[in-house]
Coordinates of C-alpha atoms and ligand atoms in Angstrom, one line a residue:
X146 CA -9.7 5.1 63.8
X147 CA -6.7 3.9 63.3
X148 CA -7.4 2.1 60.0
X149 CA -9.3 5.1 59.0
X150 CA -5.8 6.8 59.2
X151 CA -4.2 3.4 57.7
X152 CA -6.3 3.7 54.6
X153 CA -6.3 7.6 53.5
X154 CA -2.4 7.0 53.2
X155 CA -0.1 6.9 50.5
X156 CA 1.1 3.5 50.2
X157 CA 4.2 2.3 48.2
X158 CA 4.0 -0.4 45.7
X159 CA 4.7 -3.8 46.6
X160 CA 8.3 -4.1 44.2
X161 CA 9.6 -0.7 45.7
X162 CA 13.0 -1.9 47.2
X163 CA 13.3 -1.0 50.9
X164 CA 16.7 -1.8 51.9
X165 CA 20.0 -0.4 53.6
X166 CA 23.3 0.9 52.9
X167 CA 26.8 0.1 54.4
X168 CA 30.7 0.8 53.1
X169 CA 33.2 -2.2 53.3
X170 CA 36.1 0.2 54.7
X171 CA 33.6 1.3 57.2
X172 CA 32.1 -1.9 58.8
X173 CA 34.3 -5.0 57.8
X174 CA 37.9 -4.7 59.7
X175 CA 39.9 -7.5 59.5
X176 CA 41.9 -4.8 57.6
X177 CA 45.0 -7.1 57.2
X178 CA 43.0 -11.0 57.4
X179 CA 43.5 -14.0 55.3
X180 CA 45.2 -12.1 52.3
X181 CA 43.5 -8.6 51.9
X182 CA 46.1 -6.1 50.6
X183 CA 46.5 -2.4 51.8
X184 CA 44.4 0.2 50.4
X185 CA 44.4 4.2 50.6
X186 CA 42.4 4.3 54.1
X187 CA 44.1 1.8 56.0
X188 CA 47.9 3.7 54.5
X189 CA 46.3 7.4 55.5
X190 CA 44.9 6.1 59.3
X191 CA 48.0 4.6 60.1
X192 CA 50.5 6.7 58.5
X193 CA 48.5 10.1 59.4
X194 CA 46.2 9.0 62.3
X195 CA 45.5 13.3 63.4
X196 CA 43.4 13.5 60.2
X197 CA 40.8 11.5 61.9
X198 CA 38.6 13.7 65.1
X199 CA 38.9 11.2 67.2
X200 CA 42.3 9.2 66.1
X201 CA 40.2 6.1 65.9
X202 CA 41.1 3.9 62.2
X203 CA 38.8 1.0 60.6
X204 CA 41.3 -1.4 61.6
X205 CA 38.6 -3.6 63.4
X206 CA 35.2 -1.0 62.7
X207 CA 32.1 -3.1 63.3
X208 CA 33.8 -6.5 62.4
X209 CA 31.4 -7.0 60.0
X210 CA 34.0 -10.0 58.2
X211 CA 33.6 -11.8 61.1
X212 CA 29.7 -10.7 62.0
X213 CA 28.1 -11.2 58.5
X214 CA 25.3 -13.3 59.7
X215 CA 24.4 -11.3 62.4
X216 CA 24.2 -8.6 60.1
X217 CA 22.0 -10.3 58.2
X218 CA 20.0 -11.4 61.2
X219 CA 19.3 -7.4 61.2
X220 CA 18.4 -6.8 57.6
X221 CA 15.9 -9.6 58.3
X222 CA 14.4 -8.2 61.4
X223 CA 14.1 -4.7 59.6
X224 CA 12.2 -6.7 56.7
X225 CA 14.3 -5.6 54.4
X226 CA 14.0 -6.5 50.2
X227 CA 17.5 -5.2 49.6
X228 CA 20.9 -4.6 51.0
X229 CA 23.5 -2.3 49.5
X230 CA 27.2 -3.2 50.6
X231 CA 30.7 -2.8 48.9
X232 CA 33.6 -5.0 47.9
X233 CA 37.0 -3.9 49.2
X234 CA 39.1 -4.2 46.4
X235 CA 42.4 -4.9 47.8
X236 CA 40.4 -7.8 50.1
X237 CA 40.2 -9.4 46.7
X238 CA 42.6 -8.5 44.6
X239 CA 45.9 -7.6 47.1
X240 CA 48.3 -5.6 44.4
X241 CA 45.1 -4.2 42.9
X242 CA 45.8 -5.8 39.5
X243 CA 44.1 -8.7 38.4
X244 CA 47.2 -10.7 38.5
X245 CA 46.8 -12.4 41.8
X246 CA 43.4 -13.3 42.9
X247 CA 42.8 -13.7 46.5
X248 CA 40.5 -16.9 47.5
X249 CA 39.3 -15.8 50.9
X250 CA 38.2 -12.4 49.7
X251 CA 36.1 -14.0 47.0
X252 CA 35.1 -16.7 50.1
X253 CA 34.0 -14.1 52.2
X254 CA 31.9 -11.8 49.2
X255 CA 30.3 -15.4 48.6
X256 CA 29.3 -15.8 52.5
X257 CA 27.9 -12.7 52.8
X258 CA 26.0 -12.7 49.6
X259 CA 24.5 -16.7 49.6
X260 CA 23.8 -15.9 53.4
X261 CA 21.7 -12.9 52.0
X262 CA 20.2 -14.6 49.2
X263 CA 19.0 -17.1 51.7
X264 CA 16.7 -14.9 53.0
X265 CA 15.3 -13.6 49.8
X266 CA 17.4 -10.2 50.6
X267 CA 18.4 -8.7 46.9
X268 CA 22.0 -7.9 47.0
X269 CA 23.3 -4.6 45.4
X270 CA 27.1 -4.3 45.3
X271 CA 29.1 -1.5 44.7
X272 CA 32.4 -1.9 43.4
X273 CA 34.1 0.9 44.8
X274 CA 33.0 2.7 47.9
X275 CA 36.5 4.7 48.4
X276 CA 38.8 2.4 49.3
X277 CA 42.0 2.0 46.9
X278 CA 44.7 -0.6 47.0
X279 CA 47.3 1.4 48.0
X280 CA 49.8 0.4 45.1
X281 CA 47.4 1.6 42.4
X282 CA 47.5 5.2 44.4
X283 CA 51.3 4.6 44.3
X284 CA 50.9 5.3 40.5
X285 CA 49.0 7.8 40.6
X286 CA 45.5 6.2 40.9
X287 CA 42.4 8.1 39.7
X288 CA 45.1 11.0 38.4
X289 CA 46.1 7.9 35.9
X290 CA 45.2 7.9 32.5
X291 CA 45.6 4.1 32.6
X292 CA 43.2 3.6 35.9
X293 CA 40.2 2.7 33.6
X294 CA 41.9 -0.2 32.3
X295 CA 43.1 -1.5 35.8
X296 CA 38.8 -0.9 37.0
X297 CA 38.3 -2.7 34.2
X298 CA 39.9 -5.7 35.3
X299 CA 39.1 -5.8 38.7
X300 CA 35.0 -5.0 37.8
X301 CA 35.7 -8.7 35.4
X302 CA 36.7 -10.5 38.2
X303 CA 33.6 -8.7 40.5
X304 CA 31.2 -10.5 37.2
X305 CA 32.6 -13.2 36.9
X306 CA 32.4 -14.6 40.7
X307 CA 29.5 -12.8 42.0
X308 CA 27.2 -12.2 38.7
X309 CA 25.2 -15.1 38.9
X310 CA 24.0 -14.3 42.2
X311 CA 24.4 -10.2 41.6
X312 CA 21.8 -8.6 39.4
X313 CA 22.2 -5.0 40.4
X314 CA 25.9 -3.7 40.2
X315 CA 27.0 -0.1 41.3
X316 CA 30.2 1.0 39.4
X317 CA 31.2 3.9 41.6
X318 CA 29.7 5.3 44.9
X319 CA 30.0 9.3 44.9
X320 CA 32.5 10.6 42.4
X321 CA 32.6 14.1 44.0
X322 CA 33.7 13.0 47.2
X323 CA 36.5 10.7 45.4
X324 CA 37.7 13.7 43.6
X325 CA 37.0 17.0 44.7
X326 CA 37.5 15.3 48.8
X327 CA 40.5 12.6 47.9
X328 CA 42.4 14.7 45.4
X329 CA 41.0 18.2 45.0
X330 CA 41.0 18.3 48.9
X331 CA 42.1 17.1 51.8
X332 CA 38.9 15.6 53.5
X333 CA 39.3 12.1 52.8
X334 CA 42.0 9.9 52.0
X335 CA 44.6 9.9 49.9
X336 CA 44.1 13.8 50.9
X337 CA 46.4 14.8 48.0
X338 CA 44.8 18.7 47.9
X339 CA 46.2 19.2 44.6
X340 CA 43.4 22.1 44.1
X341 CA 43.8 23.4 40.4
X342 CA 43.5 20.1 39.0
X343 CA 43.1 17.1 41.4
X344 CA 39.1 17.3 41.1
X345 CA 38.6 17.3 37.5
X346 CA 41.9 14.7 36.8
X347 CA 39.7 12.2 38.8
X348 CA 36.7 13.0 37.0
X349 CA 37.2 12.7 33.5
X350 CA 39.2 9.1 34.2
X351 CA 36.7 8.2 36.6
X352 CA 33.9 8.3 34.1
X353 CA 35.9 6.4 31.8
X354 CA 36.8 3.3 34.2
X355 CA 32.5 3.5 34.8
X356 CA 32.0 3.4 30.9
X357 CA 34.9 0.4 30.2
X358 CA 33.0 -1.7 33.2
X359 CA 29.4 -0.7 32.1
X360 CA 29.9 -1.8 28.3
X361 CA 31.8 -5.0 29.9
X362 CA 28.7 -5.5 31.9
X363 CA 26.7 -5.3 28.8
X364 CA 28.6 -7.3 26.5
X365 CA 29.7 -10.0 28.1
X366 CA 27.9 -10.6 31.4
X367 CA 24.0 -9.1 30.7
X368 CA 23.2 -11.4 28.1
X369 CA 23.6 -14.6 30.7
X370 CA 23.3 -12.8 33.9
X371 CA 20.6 -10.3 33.1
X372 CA 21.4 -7.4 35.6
X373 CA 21.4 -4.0 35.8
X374 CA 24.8 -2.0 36.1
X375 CA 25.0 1.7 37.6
X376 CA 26.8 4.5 39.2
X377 CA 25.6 6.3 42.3
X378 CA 26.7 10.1 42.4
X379 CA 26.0 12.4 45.4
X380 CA 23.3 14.8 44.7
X381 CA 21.8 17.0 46.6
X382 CA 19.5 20.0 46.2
X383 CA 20.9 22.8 45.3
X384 CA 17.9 26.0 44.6
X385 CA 18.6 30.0 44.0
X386 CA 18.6 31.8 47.7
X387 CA 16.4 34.6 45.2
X388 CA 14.5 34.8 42.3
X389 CA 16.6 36.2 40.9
X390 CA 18.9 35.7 37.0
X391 CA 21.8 35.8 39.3
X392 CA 21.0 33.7 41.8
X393 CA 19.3 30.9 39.4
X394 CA 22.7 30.9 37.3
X395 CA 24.5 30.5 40.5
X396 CA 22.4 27.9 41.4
X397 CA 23.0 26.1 37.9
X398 CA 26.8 26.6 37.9
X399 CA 26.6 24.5 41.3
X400 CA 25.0 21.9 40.7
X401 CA 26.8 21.6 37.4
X402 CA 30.4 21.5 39.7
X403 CA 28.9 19.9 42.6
X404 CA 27.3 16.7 40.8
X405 CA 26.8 17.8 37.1
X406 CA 30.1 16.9 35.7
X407 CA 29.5 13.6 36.8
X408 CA 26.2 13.0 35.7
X409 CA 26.4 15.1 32.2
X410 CA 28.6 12.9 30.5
X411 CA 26.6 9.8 31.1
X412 CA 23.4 10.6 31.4
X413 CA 22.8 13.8 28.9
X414 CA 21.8 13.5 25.4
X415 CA 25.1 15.7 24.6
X416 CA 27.4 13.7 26.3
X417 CA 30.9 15.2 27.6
X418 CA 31.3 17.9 30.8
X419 CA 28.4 20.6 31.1
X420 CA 29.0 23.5 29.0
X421 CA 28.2 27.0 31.5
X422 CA 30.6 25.0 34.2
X423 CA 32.9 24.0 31.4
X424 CA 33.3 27.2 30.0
X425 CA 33.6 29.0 33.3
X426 CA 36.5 27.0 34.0
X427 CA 38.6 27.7 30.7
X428 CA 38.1 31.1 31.0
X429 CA 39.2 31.0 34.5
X430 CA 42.6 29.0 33.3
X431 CA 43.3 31.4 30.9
X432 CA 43.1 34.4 33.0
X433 CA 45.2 32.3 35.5
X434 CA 47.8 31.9 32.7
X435 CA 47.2 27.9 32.3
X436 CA 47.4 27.0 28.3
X437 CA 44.6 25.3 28.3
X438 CA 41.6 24.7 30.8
X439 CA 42.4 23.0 34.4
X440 CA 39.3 20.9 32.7
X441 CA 40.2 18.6 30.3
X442 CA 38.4 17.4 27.6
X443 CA 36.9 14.1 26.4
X444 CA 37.6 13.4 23.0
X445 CA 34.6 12.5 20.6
X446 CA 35.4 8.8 20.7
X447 CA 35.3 9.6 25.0
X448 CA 32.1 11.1 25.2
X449 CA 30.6 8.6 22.8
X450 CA 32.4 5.7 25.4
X451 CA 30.6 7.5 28.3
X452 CA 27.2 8.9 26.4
X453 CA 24.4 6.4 28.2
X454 CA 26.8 4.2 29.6
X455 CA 24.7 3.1 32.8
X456 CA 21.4 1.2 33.6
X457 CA 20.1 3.6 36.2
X458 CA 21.1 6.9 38.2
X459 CA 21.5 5.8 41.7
X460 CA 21.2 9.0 43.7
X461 CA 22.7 9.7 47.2
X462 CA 20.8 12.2 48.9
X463 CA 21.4 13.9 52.5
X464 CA 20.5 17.7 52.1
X465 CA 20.1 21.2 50.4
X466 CA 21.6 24.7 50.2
X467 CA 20.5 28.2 49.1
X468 CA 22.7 29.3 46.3
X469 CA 23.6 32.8 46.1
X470 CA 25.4 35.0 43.2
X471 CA 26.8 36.9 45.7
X472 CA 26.4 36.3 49.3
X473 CA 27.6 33.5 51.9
X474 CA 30.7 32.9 50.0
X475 CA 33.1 30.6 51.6
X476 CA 37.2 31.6 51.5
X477 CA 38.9 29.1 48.6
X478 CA 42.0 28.8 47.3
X479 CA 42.8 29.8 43.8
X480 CA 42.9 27.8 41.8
X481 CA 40.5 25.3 43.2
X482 CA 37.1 24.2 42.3
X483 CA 35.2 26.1 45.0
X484 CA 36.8 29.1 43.5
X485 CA 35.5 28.7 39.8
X486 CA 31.9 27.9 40.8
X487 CA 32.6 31.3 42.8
X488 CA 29.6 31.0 44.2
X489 CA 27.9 31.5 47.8
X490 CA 25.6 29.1 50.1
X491 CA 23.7 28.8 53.4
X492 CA 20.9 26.3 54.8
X493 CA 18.5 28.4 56.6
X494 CA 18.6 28.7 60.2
X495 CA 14.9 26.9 60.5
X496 CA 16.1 23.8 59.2
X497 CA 16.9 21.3 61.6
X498 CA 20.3 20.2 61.9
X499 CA 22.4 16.6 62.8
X500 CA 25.2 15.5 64.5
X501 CA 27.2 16.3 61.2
X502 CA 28.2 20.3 60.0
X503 CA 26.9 19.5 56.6
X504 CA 23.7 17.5 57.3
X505 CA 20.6 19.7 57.5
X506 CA 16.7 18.7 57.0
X507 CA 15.5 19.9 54.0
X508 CA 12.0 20.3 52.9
X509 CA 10.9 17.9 50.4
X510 CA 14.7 18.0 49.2
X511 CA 14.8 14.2 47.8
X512 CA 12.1 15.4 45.2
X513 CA 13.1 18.5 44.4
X514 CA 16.4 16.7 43.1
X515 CA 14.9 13.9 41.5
X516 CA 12.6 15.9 40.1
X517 CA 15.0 17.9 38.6
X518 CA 17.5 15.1 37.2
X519 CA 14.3 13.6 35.8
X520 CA 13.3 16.4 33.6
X521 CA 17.4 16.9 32.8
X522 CA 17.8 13.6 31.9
X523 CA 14.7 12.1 30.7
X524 CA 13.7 10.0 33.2
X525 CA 16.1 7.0 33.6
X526 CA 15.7 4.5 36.2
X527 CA 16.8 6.2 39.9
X528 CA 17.9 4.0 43.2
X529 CA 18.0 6.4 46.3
X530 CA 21.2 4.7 46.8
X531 CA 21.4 6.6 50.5
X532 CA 19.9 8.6 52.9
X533 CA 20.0 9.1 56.3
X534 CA 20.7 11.2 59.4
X535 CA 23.9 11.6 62.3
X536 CA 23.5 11.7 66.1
X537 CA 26.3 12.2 68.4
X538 CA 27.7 9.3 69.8
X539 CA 26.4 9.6 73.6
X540 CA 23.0 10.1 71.7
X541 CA 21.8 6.4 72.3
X542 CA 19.1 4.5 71.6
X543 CA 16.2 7.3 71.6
X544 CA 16.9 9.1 68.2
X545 CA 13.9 11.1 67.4
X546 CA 15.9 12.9 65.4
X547 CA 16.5 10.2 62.8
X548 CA 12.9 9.2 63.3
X549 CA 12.0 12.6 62.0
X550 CA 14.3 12.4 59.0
X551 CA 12.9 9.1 57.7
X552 CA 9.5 9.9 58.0
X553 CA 10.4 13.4 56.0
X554 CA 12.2 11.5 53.3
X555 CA 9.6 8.8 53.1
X556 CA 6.8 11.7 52.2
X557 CA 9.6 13.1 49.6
X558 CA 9.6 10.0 48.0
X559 CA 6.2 9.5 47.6
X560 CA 5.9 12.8 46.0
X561 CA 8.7 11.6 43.8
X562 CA 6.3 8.6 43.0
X563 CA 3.1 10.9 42.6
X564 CA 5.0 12.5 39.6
X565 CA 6.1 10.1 37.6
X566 CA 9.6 9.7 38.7
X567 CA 10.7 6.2 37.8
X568 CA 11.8 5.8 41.2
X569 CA 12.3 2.0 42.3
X570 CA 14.4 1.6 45.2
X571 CA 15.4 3.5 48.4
X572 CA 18.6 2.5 50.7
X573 CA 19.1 3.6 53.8
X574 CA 22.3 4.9 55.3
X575 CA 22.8 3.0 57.2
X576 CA 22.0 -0.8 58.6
X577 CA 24.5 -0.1 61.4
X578 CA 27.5 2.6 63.2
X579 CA 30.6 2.8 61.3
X580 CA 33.3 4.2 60.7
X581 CA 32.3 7.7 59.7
X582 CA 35.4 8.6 57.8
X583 CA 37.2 12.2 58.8
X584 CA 34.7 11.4 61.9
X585 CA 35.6 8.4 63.3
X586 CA 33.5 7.1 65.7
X587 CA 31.8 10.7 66.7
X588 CA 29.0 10.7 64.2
X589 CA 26.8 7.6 64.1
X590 CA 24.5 7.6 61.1
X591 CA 23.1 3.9 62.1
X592 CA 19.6 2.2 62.3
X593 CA 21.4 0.1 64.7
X594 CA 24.0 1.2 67.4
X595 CA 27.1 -0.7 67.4
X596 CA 29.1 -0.9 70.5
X597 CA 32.5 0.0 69.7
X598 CA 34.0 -0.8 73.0
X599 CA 32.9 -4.1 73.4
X600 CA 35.3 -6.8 71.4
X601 CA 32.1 -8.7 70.2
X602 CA 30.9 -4.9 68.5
X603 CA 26.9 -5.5 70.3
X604 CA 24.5 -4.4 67.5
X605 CA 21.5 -2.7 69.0
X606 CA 18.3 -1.4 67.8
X607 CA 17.4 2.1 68.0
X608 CA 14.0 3.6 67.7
X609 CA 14.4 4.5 64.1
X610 CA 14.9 0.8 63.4
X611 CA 11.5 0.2 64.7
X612 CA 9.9 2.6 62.7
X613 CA 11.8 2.0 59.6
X614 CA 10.4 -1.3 60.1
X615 CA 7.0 -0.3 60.3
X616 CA 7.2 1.9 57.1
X617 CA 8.5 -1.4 55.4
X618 CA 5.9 -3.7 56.4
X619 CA 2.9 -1.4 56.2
X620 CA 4.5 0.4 52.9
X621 CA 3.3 3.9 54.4
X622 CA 4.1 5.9 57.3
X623 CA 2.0 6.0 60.5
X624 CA 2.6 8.7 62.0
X625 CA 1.4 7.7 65.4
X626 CA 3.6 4.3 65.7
X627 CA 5.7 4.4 68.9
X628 CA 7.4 1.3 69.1
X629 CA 6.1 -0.6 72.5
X630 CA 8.9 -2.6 73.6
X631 CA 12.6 -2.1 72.1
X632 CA 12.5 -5.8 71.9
X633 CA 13.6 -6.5 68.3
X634 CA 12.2 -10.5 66.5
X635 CA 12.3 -11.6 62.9
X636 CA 8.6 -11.4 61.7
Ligands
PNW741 C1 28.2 9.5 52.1 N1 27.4 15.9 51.5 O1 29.0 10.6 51.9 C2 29.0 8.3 51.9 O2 28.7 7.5 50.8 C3 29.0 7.4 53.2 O3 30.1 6.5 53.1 C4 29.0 8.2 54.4 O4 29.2 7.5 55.6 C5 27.7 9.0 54.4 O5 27.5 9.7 53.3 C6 27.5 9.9 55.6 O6 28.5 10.9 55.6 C7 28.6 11.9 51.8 O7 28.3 16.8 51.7 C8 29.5 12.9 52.1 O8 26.3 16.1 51.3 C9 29.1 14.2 52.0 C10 27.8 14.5 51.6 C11 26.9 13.5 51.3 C12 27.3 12.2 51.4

């Protein structure tokens, strides 16, 4: 009976990419090793350490510069086709420039990568998961006119030594939490909370330093390397609480400031920031007294830079909210960007909820954002670029929770696939514990539990390893598979 089940399901197709996702700030340490400059994190966690719930820094994290093989080890008991991991910046290039070059931060990348590669595990890198060198952020960094030109640079000297093995490249990892968190707010480093303007500064350059590497990319590395460059932007579902014009507009104006000024001016046919958020915010300014709008614009020359400027969309996904007109609206400063969307949300009370405030399971959310950005968009190539689902830390190796999550986002996804989405890859978040950020070491959003207190940082599996596992090998989800023993071996 159990092949009768087997065979009504919906399978994925052999090429799908199953992998996982990690952040080098959050699992490498060896935060001062063999050359590696500082960047913002390790300034803010040791300057500020009361910004982090727990005091905890990624000083050491899950050692993952000194563990490497055992992480692959992992990716190769889960089965895994792909692995998506990020290069610290200032590990390579210590004053953030290009100037000075650091040997044993290209050494390590290599390690990591050829020890992948040896195992037929595709490697996706992205080039900036958060972590600045500090002395760029000294100058300004993002809020820099001039920080295209230094991404520029350092994305040269990411092509040049790790192209040839490298075919899928990831410029950026979530704009929105760069800018609206790192400068707009204070919820992750270099906290700056400059709210009028912070967000949108970061933005507009932010797209710019994507363009400069994308068109690099494509001129000068594609032709002999023949890979795919990206961005991955943080998107996740946000739908009208009613029916009503009110509500939809809302809903629209949100995910236009949540995700939309990212996306619009690369991925629309118009090019430049979307216009109902865009014009929202200039009237705003000028009944604020500002000359001109807190937004800035891109000049025509910018938005034709930007216009198209990416092989694929990859999408991080977690959750959804209700969107209301009117209701559920959360206090914001003015001016800030929370205040010009002006609008209210909630996540109904039936929808079950993680370790983390923010993270709630949402029906079939995964599709009904893809879907969405598909019909936006015309259909470019989409990576789920993460997913996944917090448990406390005491919560141990039985997460049913997480179990639940993946099996929910696995049937998204295959609706996503159903429709035409053009939908090739899915990474989840993530191989392993790490260092969650303004969480520390309280939320653990890992396939594998890492044992913080232990010098030698003891990677276990938990349950939703197993099953992940399963859904990988079998290319569908069985509902009924327990794991039997929690006795992990490389098939
Ligand atoms: C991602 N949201 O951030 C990051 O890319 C990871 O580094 C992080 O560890 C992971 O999610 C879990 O937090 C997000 O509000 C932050 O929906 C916020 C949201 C989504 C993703």
């Amino acid at each position: 009976c159990n092949a009768s089940i087997v065979r009504h399901q919906r399978r994925f197709p052999d090429d799908f990419l199953f992998g996982t996702a990690t952040a080098s700030y959050q699992i490498e340490g060896a935060w001062n090793e063999d050359g590696k400059g500082e960047n913002i994190w390790d300034y803010m966690v040791h300057n500020t350490p009361e910004v982090i719930r727990d005091l905890s820094n990624g000083d050491i994290a899950a050692d993952s510069y000194h563990n490497y093989k055992r992480d692959v080890e992992m990716m190769r008991e889960l089965g895994l086709d792909a692995y998506r991991f990020s290069i610290s910046w200032a590990r390579i290039l210590p004053t953030g420039m290009a100037n000075e070059v650091n040997p044993a931060g290209i050494a390590f990348y290599n390690n990591y990568i050829n020890e992948m590669l040896k195992y037929n595990i595709t490697p996706m890198a992205t080039l900036y998961h958060w972590d600045l060198p500090q002395k760029l952020q000294d100058l300004g960094g993002f809020a820099n006119p001039l920080f295209s030109d230094w991404f520029e640079d350092y994305a040269r000297v990411v092509f040049e030594n790790f192209g040839d093995r490298v075919k899928l490249f990831i410029t950026f990892n979530e704009p929105r939490e760069i800018c609206y968190q790192g400068y707009g707010g204070d919820l992750k480093a270099p906290i700056l909370n400059s709210t009028a303007m912070g967000t949108y500064l970061c933005a507009k350059h932010l797209v710019i330093a994507h363009a400069k590497a994308y068109h690099l990319y494509n001129k000068e590395f594609k032709p002999t390397q023949g890979g795919q460059c990206g961005i991955t932007i943080s998107v996740n579902w946000f739908g009208p609480a009613t029916d009503s014009a009110e509500d939809q507009f809302a809903a629209e104006i949100k995910r236009q400031g949540e995700w939309g000024i990212y996306a619009h001016p690369i991925f629309s046919s118009e090019g430049g920031f979307p216009k109902e958020f865009s014009e929202r915010v200039a009237e705003k300014s000028a009944q604020q007294g500002y000359r001109r709008s807190r937004l800035p614009e891109f000049t025509e020359e910018e938005k034709e830079l930007v216009r198209g400027a990416s092989d694929f969309f990859g999408v991080n996904h977690y959750t959804a909210r209700l969107i209301s007109a009117t209701l559920y609206k959360e206090a914001a400063p003015v001016p800030s960007q929370v205040d010009d969307m002006d609008v209210g949300q909630y996540a109904p009370d039936d929808w079950a909820t993680s370790a983390s405030a923010w993270l709630a399971l949402a029906p079939n959310s995964i599709f009904n954002a893809l879907n969405h950005l598909k019909e936006k968009y015309n259909n470019p190539i989409f990576y789920v670029t993460e997913n996944g689902w917090s448990t406390y830390y005491e919560t141990g190796l039985e997460d049913d929770g997480r179990v639940t999550y993946y099996r929910a986002s696995m049937e998204s996804l295959l609706n996503c696939l159903d429709d035409g989405i053009n939908l090739k890859g899915y990474m989840a978040w993530s191989l392993m514990d790490n260092f969650e950020w303004m969480q520390g070491y309280v939320e653990r959003f890992g396939l594998y539990q890492v044992d913080f207190s232990d010098p030698a940082r003891t990677r276990t599996p938990r349950k939703s390893a197993f099953v992940y596992k399963h859904i990988i090998k079998h290319r569908a989800v069985d509902y009924e598979y327990e794991p039997e023993t929690m006795v992990m071996t490389i098939d």
